């Protein structure tokens, strides 16, 4: 375990249990961090926290305990068991796909576990937690008893700022893991898909879409595997169209419709850049009852914010122009760096540019299997606004 001594005054956030230690707050280091463990001490040398050590990240330590306990197998077991109990309280019926461990939100900084039916996917988000893999894996197997466990080690790459489009995974020969969400059948693309294979965080928004879709036309922008469209069709939507730039995602979107007994028409799967596709649709004055706009994070680092804001404004302006009077727009941002407040302002500017009046009817982010610790508000990344067009 390496010992990280903080500069004077830098212990304040730790005493408030904030779990991140930035490299700039370290005065000196001693010892050996090769086991991935760090002990944080204040300027007077008093131990105040322990956690996972990531020497190549700006966040050199992510804290797990503030009472002197060492992160080890027993602690992992306890934290995972607590996470499992929470899910028992909050998950809807007929739902076997859920986030089982949500990093800081479950006091397990740097560890995600998503469960898809019989398969669990554990993602280790930092170099430190990668070094704890053996014990984390054991605790995950014991707690969640998956038939198969896939491990995604993205930590070392993330810490070094490497893009992770083609991550190697320690799989156990699974590609598509079937699961249920509110009784609908989906497959997580756990071997090569985005994230851990499915965007579980949008479950509540899909369920709301389902409840208002009856008889309506739905345009699903940045659709990935088309889960919003499937929810809309289950709610009686007249038609649902998926737009995404990824062929792999759209192939899975077709499978999802088939698996739920909906017809598959080529014209309902559009491989295109959403910005270009929207411009075409706007020029031909298309009108949709419901538009869903759930883009990837346009801002991944602070320097991106300006350009990202412009991107969100453009895509929202174009999407708004397609919404029929009295229709709905669900617009989302999953950039953690973009605050809910700023996102609201961007969406407002877009409505001015579009010359369209909307009211915010509901604000909805990730579901309750994505808890956010009060100690670490940065964990709240997904912002969704349900907007209704006047008319
Ligand atoms: N709404 C989805 C998740 C969206 S993730 C769900 O609930 O499952 C973002 C998606 O946007 C990815 O599938 C990615 O392939 C796609 N994408 C990213 N940039 C794009 C662009 N410029 N045009 C079209 N699709 C894009």
JSON list of C-alpha atoms in Angstrom, two decimals, residues 75-213:
[
{"chain": "A", "resi": 75, "resn": "UNK", "atom": "CA", "xyz": [-15.15, -5.39, 2.18]},
{"chain": "A", "resi": 76, "resn": "UNK", "atom": "CA", "xyz": [-15.99, -6.14, -1.45]},
{"chain": "A", "resi": 77, "resn": "UNK", "atom": "CA", "xyz": [-18.40, -8.82, -0.28]},
{"chain": "A", "resi": 78, "resn": "UNK", "atom": "CA", "xyz": [-20.11, -6.38, 2.11]},
{"chain": "A", "resi": 79, "resn": "UNK", "atom": "CA", "xyz": [-20.39, -3.59, -0.42]},
{"chain": "A", "resi": 80, "resn": "UNK", "atom": "CA", "xyz": [-21.72, -5.86, -3.16]},
{"chain": "A", "resi": 81, "resn": "UNK", "atom": "CA", "xyz": [-24.25, -7.41, -0.78]},
{"chain": "A", "resi": 82, "resn": "UNK", "atom": "CA", "xyz": [-25.51, -3.94, 0.20]},
{"chain": "A", "resi": 83, "resn": "UNK", "atom": "CA", "xyz": [-25.80, -3.04, -3.48]},
{"chain": "A", "resi": 84, "resn": "UNK", "atom": "CA", "xyz": [-27.81, -6.19, -4.10]},
{"chain": "A", "resi": 85, "resn": "UNK", "atom": "CA", "xyz": [-30.23, -5.40, -1.26]},
{"chain": "A", "resi": 86, "resn": "UNK", "atom": "CA", "xyz": [-30.90, -1.94, -2.73]},
{"chain": "A", "resi": 87, "resn": "UNK", "atom": "CA", "xyz": [-31.82, -3.47, -6.11]},
{"chain": "A", "resi": 88, "resn": "UNK", "atom": "CA", "xyz": [-34.26, -5.82, -4.42]},
{"chain": "A", "resi": 89, "resn": "UNK", "atom": "CA", "xyz": [-36.13, -2.78, -3.12]},
{"chain": "A", "resi": 90, "resn": "UNK", "atom": "CA", "xyz": [-36.28, -0.76, -6.32]},
{"chain": "A", "resi": 91, "resn": "UNK", "atom": "CA", "xyz": [-36.37, -2.93, -9.44]},
{"chain": "A", "resi": 92, "resn": "UNK", "atom": "CA", "xyz": [-39.63, -3.31, -11.36]},
{"chain": "A", "resi": 93, "resn": "UNK", "atom": "CA", "xyz": [-41.16, -6.75, -11.99]},
{"chain": "A", "resi": 94, "resn": "UNK", "atom": "CA", "xyz": [-40.13, -8.78, -15.05]},
{"chain": "A", "resi": 95, "resn": "UNK", "atom": "CA", "xyz": [-36.75, -7.08, -15.14]},
{"chain": "A", "resi": 96, "resn": "UNK", "atom": "CA", "xyz": [-33.59, -9.18, -15.19]},
{"chain": "A", "resi": 97, "resn": "UNK", "atom": "CA", "xyz": [-31.27, -6.53, -16.65]},
{"chain": "A", "resi": 98, "resn": "UNK", "atom": "CA", "xyz": [-30.01, -3.96, -14.19]},
{"chain": "A", "resi": 99, "resn": "UNK", "atom": "CA", "xyz": [-26.97, -2.15, -12.87]},
{"chain": "A", "resi": 100, "resn": "UNK", "atom": "CA", "xyz": [-25.95, -4.19, -9.86]},
{"chain": "A", "resi": 101, "resn": "UNK", "atom": "CA", "xyz": [-23.03, -2.03, -8.69]},
{"chain": "A", "resi": 102, "resn": "UNK", "atom": "CA", "xyz": [-22.73, 1.65, -9.58]},
{"chain": "A", "resi": 103, "resn": "UNK", "atom": "CA", "xyz": [-19.23, 2.78, -8.65]},
{"chain": "A", "resi": 104, "resn": "UNK", "atom": "CA", "xyz": [-19.24, 5.70, -6.17]},
{"chain": "A", "resi": 105, "resn": "UNK", "atom": "CA", "xyz": [-23.02, 5.44, -5.82]},
{"chain": "A", "resi": 106, "resn": "UNK", "atom": "CA", "xyz": [-22.56, 2.05, -4.14]},
{"chain": "A", "resi": 107, "resn": "UNK", "atom": "CA", "xyz": [-19.34, 3.01, -2.31]},
{"chain": "A", "resi": 108, "resn": "UNK", "atom": "CA", "xyz": [-17.37, 0.96, -4.82]},
{"chain": "A", "resi": 109, "resn": "UNK", "atom": "CA", "xyz": [-15.47, 3.69, -6.66]},
{"chain": "A", "resi": 110, "resn": "UNK", "atom": "CA", "xyz": [-14.19, 2.45, -10.01]},
{"chain": "A", "resi": 111, "resn": "UNK", "atom": "CA", "xyz": [-16.33, -0.69, -10.25]},
{"chain": "A", "resi": 112, "resn": "UNK", "atom": "CA", "xyz": [-19.47, -1.26, -12.31]},
{"chain": "A", "resi": 113, "resn": "UNK", "atom": "CA", "xyz": [-21.43, -4.48, -12.46]},
{"chain": "A", "resi": 114, "resn": "UNK", "atom": "CA", "xyz": [-24.31, -4.89, -14.90]},
{"chain": "A", "resi": 115, "resn": "UNK", "atom": "CA", "xyz": [-26.44, -8.00, -14.78]},
{"chain": "A", "resi": 116, "resn": "UNK", "atom": "CA", "xyz": [-28.13, -9.28, -17.94]},
{"chain": "A", "resi": 117, "resn": "UNK", "atom": "CA", "xyz": [-30.10, -12.37, -17.03]},
{"chain": "A", "resi": 118, "resn": "UNK", "atom": "CA", "xyz": [-27.58, -15.16, -16.47]},
{"chain": "A", "resi": 119, "resn": "UNK", "atom": "CA", "xyz": [-24.59, -13.03, -17.41]},
{"chain": "A", "resi": 120, "resn": "UNK", "atom": "CA", "xyz": [-22.87, -10.36, -15.36]},
{"chain": "A", "resi": 121, "resn": "UNK", "atom": "CA", "xyz": [-20.43, -7.83, -16.80]},
{"chain": "A", "resi": 122, "resn": "UNK", "atom": "CA", "xyz": [-17.98, -6.26, -14.41]},
{"chain": "A", "resi": 123, "resn": "UNK", "atom": "CA", "xyz": [-16.15, -3.18, -15.63]},
{"chain": "A", "resi": 124, "resn": "UNK", "atom": "CA", "xyz": [-13.03, -2.03, -13.80]},
{"chain": "A", "resi": 125, "resn": "UNK", "atom": "CA", "xyz": [-12.80, 1.67, -14.48]},
{"chain": "A", "resi": 126, "resn": "UNK", "atom": "CA", "xyz": [-9.42, 2.45, -12.92]},
{"chain": "A", "resi": 127, "resn": "UNK", "atom": "CA", "xyz": [-5.96, 0.97, -12.85]},
{"chain": "A", "resi": 128, "resn": "UNK", "atom": "CA", "xyz": [-6.26, 0.47, -9.10]},
{"chain": "A", "resi": 129, "resn": "UNK", "atom": "CA", "xyz": [-9.43, -1.59, -9.30]},
{"chain": "A", "resi": 130, "resn": "UNK", "atom": "CA", "xyz": [-7.88, -3.65, -12.12]},
{"chain": "A", "resi": 131, "resn": "UNK", "atom": "CA", "xyz": [-5.23, -4.73, -9.64]},
{"chain": "A", "resi": 132, "resn": "UNK", "atom": "CA", "xyz": [-8.00, -5.91, -7.30]},
{"chain": "A", "resi": 133, "resn": "UNK", "atom": "CA", "xyz": [-9.56, -7.97, -10.04]},
{"chain": "A", "resi": 134, "resn": "UNK", "atom": "CA", "xyz": [-9.16, -11.39, -8.44]},
{"chain": "A", "resi": 135, "resn": "UNK", "atom": "CA", "xyz": [-10.96, -10.48, -5.23]},
{"chain": "A", "resi": 136, "resn": "UNK", "atom": "CA", "xyz": [-13.58, -8.31, -6.96]},
{"chain": "A", "resi": 137, "resn": "UNK", "atom": "CA", "xyz": [-14.29, -11.17, -9.32]},
{"chain": "A", "resi": 138, "resn": "UNK", "atom": "CA", "xyz": [-14.71, -13.62, -6.47]},
{"chain": "A", "resi": 139, "resn": "UNK", "atom": "CA", "xyz": [-17.02, -11.27, -4.56]},
{"chain": "A", "resi": 140, "resn": "UNK", "atom": "CA", "xyz": [-19.10, -10.64, -7.70]},
{"chain": "A", "resi": 141, "resn": "UNK", "atom": "CA", "xyz": [-19.46, -14.38, -8.37]},
{"chain": "A", "resi": 142, "resn": "UNK", "atom": "CA", "xyz": [-20.53, -15.06, -4.80]},
{"chain": "A", "resi": 143, "resn": "UNK", "atom": "CA", "xyz": [-22.94, -12.15, -4.54]},
{"chain": "A", "resi": 144, "resn": "UNK", "atom": "CA", "xyz": [-24.62, -12.10, -7.93]},
{"chain": "A", "resi": 145, "resn": "UNK", "atom": "CA", "xyz": [-24.14, -15.81, -8.78]},
{"chain": "A", "resi": 146, "resn": "UNK", "atom": "CA", "xyz": [-24.09, -15.29, -12.55]},
{"chain": "A", "resi": 147, "resn": "UNK", "atom": "CA", "xyz": [-23.80, -18.34, -14.79]},
{"chain": "A", "resi": 148, "resn": "UNK", "atom": "CA", "xyz": [-21.09, -16.37, -16.59]},
{"chain": "A", "resi": 149, "resn": "UNK", "atom": "CA", "xyz": [-19.02, -13.34, -15.69]},
{"chain": "A", "resi": 150, "resn": "UNK", "atom": "CA", "xyz": [-17.41, -11.07, -18.29]},
{"chain": "A", "resi": 151, "resn": "UNK", "atom": "CA", "xyz": [-14.70, -8.68, -17.14]},
{"chain": "A", "resi": 152, "resn": "UNK", "atom": "CA", "xyz": [-13.99, -5.44, -18.94]},
{"chain": "A", "resi": 153, "resn": "UNK", "atom": "CA", "xyz": [-10.77, -3.80, -17.88]},
{"chain": "A", "resi": 154, "resn": "UNK", "atom": "CA", "xyz": [-10.93, -0.25, -19.14]},
{"chain": "A", "resi": 155, "resn": "UNK", "atom": "CA", "xyz": [-9.08, 1.33, -16.21]},
{"chain": "A", "resi": 156, "resn": "UNK", "atom": "CA", "xyz": [-5.51, 1.48, -17.46]},
{"chain": "A", "resi": 157, "resn": "UNK", "atom": "CA", "xyz": [-6.67, 2.93, -20.77]},
{"chain": "A", "resi": 158, "resn": "UNK", "atom": "CA", "xyz": [-8.98, 5.46, -19.15]},
{"chain": "A", "resi": 159, "resn": "UNK", "atom": "CA", "xyz": [-6.29, 6.52, -16.70]},
{"chain": "A", "resi": 160, "resn": "UNK", "atom": "CA", "xyz": [-3.91, 7.15, -19.59]},
{"chain": "A", "resi": 161, "resn": "UNK", "atom": "CA", "xyz": [-6.56, 8.90, -21.68]},
{"chain": "A", "resi": 162, "resn": "UNK", "atom": "CA", "xyz": [-6.62, 6.18, -24.36]},
{"chain": "A", "resi": 163, "resn": "UNK", "atom": "CA", "xyz": [-9.85, 5.80, -26.33]},
{"chain": "A", "resi": 164, "resn": "UNK", "atom": "CA", "xyz": [-11.44, 2.47, -25.69]},
{"chain": "A", "resi": 165, "resn": "UNK", "atom": "CA", "xyz": [-13.23, 1.56, -28.86]},
{"chain": "A", "resi": 166, "resn": "UNK", "atom": "CA", "xyz": [-11.78, -1.94, -29.10]},
{"chain": "A", "resi": 167, "resn": "UNK", "atom": "CA", "xyz": [-11.39, -3.11, -25.56]},
{"chain": "A", "resi": 168, "resn": "UNK", "atom": "CA", "xyz": [-10.14, -6.58, -24.94]},
{"chain": "A", "resi": 169, "resn": "UNK", "atom": "CA", "xyz": [-12.48, -8.42, -22.61]},
{"chain": "A", "resi": 170, "resn": "UNK", "atom": "CA", "xyz": [-11.98, -11.50, -20.56]},
{"chain": "A", "resi": 171, "resn": "UNK", "atom": "CA", "xyz": [-15.08, -13.24, -21.69]},
{"chain": "A", "resi": 172, "resn": "UNK", "atom": "CA", "xyz": [-16.42, -16.67, -21.17]},
{"chain": "A", "resi": 173, "resn": "UNK", "atom": "CA", "xyz": [-17.64, -17.15, -24.69]},
{"chain": "A", "resi": 174, "resn": "UNK", "atom": "CA", "xyz": [-20.80, -15.05, -24.50]},
{"chain": "A", "resi": 175, "resn": "UNK", "atom": "CA", "xyz": [-21.83, -12.60, -27.18]},
{"chain": "A", "resi": 176, "resn": "UNK", "atom": "CA", "xyz": [-25.47, -11.68, -26.73]},
{"chain": "A", "resi": 177, "resn": "UNK", "atom": "CA", "xyz": [-26.87, -12.04, -23.23]},
{"chain": "A", "resi": 178, "resn": "UNK", "atom": "CA", "xyz": [-30.70, -12.18, -23.18]},
{"chain": "A", "resi": 179, "resn": "UNK", "atom": "CA", "xyz": [-32.63, -10.44, -20.41]},
{"chain": "A", "resi": 180, "resn": "UNK", "atom": "CA", "xyz": [-35.98, -8.82, -19.64]},
{"chain": "A", "resi": 181, "resn": "UNK", "atom": "CA", "xyz": [-36.81, -5.19, -19.03]},
{"chain": "A", "resi": 182, "resn": "UNK", "atom": "CA", "xyz": [-40.37, -4.62, -17.90]},
{"chain": "A", "resi": 183, "resn": "UNK", "atom": "CA", "xyz": [-41.28, -7.84, -19.66]},
{"chain": "A", "resi": 184, "resn": "UNK", "atom": "CA", "xyz": [-39.65, -6.86, -22.98]},
{"chain": "A", "resi": 185, "resn": "UNK", "atom": "CA", "xyz": [-36.90, -9.05, -24.40]},
{"chain": "A", "resi": 186, "resn": "UNK", "atom": "CA", "xyz": [-33.50, -7.58, -25.07]},
{"chain": "A", "resi": 187, "resn": "UNK", "atom": "CA", "xyz": [-29.95, -8.76, -25.71]},
{"chain": "A", "resi": 188, "resn": "UNK", "atom": "CA", "xyz": [-26.86, -7.11, -24.31]},
{"chain": "A", "resi": 189, "resn": "UNK", "atom": "CA", "xyz": [-23.96, -7.19, -26.74]},
{"chain": "A", "resi": 190, "resn": "UNK", "atom": "CA", "xyz": [-21.47, -7.98, -24.01]},
{"chain": "A", "resi": 191, "resn": "UNK", "atom": "CA", "xyz": [-18.59, -9.06, -26.23]},
{"chain": "A", "resi": 192, "resn": "UNK", "atom": "CA", "xyz": [-18.28, -6.05, -28.49]},
{"chain": "A", "resi": 193, "resn": "UNK", "atom": "CA", "xyz": [-21.09, -3.62, -27.70]},
{"chain": "A", "resi": 194, "resn": "UNK", "atom": "CA", "xyz": [-20.97, -0.14, -26.28]},
{"chain": "A", "resi": 195, "resn": "UNK", "atom": "CA", "xyz": [-20.76, 0.37, -22.52]},
{"chain": "A", "resi": 196, "resn": "UNK", "atom": "CA", "xyz": [-21.26, -3.01, -20.90]},
{"chain": "A", "resi": 197, "resn": "UNK", "atom": "CA", "xyz": [-23.57, -3.92, -23.82]},
{"chain": "A", "resi": 198, "resn": "UNK", "atom": "CA", "xyz": [-26.85, -2.10, -23.17]},
{"chain": "A", "resi": 199, "resn": "UNK", "atom": "CA", "xyz": [-27.94, 1.30, -21.84]},
{"chain": "A", "resi": 200, "resn": "UNK", "atom": "CA", "xyz": [-29.68, 0.21, -18.68]},
{"chain": "A", "resi": 201, "resn": "UNK", "atom": "CA", "xyz": [-29.76, 3.78, -17.38]},
{"chain": "A", "resi": 202, "resn": "UNK", "atom": "CA", "xyz": [-32.66, 4.72, -19.68]},
{"chain": "A", "resi": 203, "resn": "UNK", "atom": "CA", "xyz": [-35.10, 2.12, -18.31]},
{"chain": "A", "resi": 204, "resn": "UNK", "atom": "CA", "xyz": [-37.41, 4.63, -16.63]},
{"chain": "A", "resi": 205, "resn": "UNK", "atom": "CA", "xyz": [-37.52, 6.87, -19.69]},
{"chain": "A", "resi": 206, "resn": "UNK", "atom": "CA", "xyz": [-38.31, 3.89, -21.90]},
{"chain": "A", "resi": 207, "resn": "UNK", "atom": "CA", "xyz": [-41.13, 2.98, -19.58]},
{"chain": "A", "resi": 208, "resn": "UNK", "atom": "CA", "xyz": [-42.56, 6.51, -19.74]},
{"chain": "A", "resi": 209, "resn": "UNK", "atom": "CA", "xyz": [-42.30, 6.46, -23.53]},
{"chain": "A", "resi": 210, "resn": "UNK", "atom": "CA", "xyz": [-44.20, 3.19, -23.58]},
{"chain": "A", "resi": 211, "resn": "UNK", "atom": "CA", "xyz": [-47.00, 4.72, -21.51]},
{"chain": "A", "resi": 212, "resn": "UNK", "atom": "CA", "xyz": [-47.56, 7.64, -23.89]},
{"chain": "A", "resi": 213, "resn": "UNK", "atom": "CA", "xyz": [-46.77, 6.05, -27.26]}
]
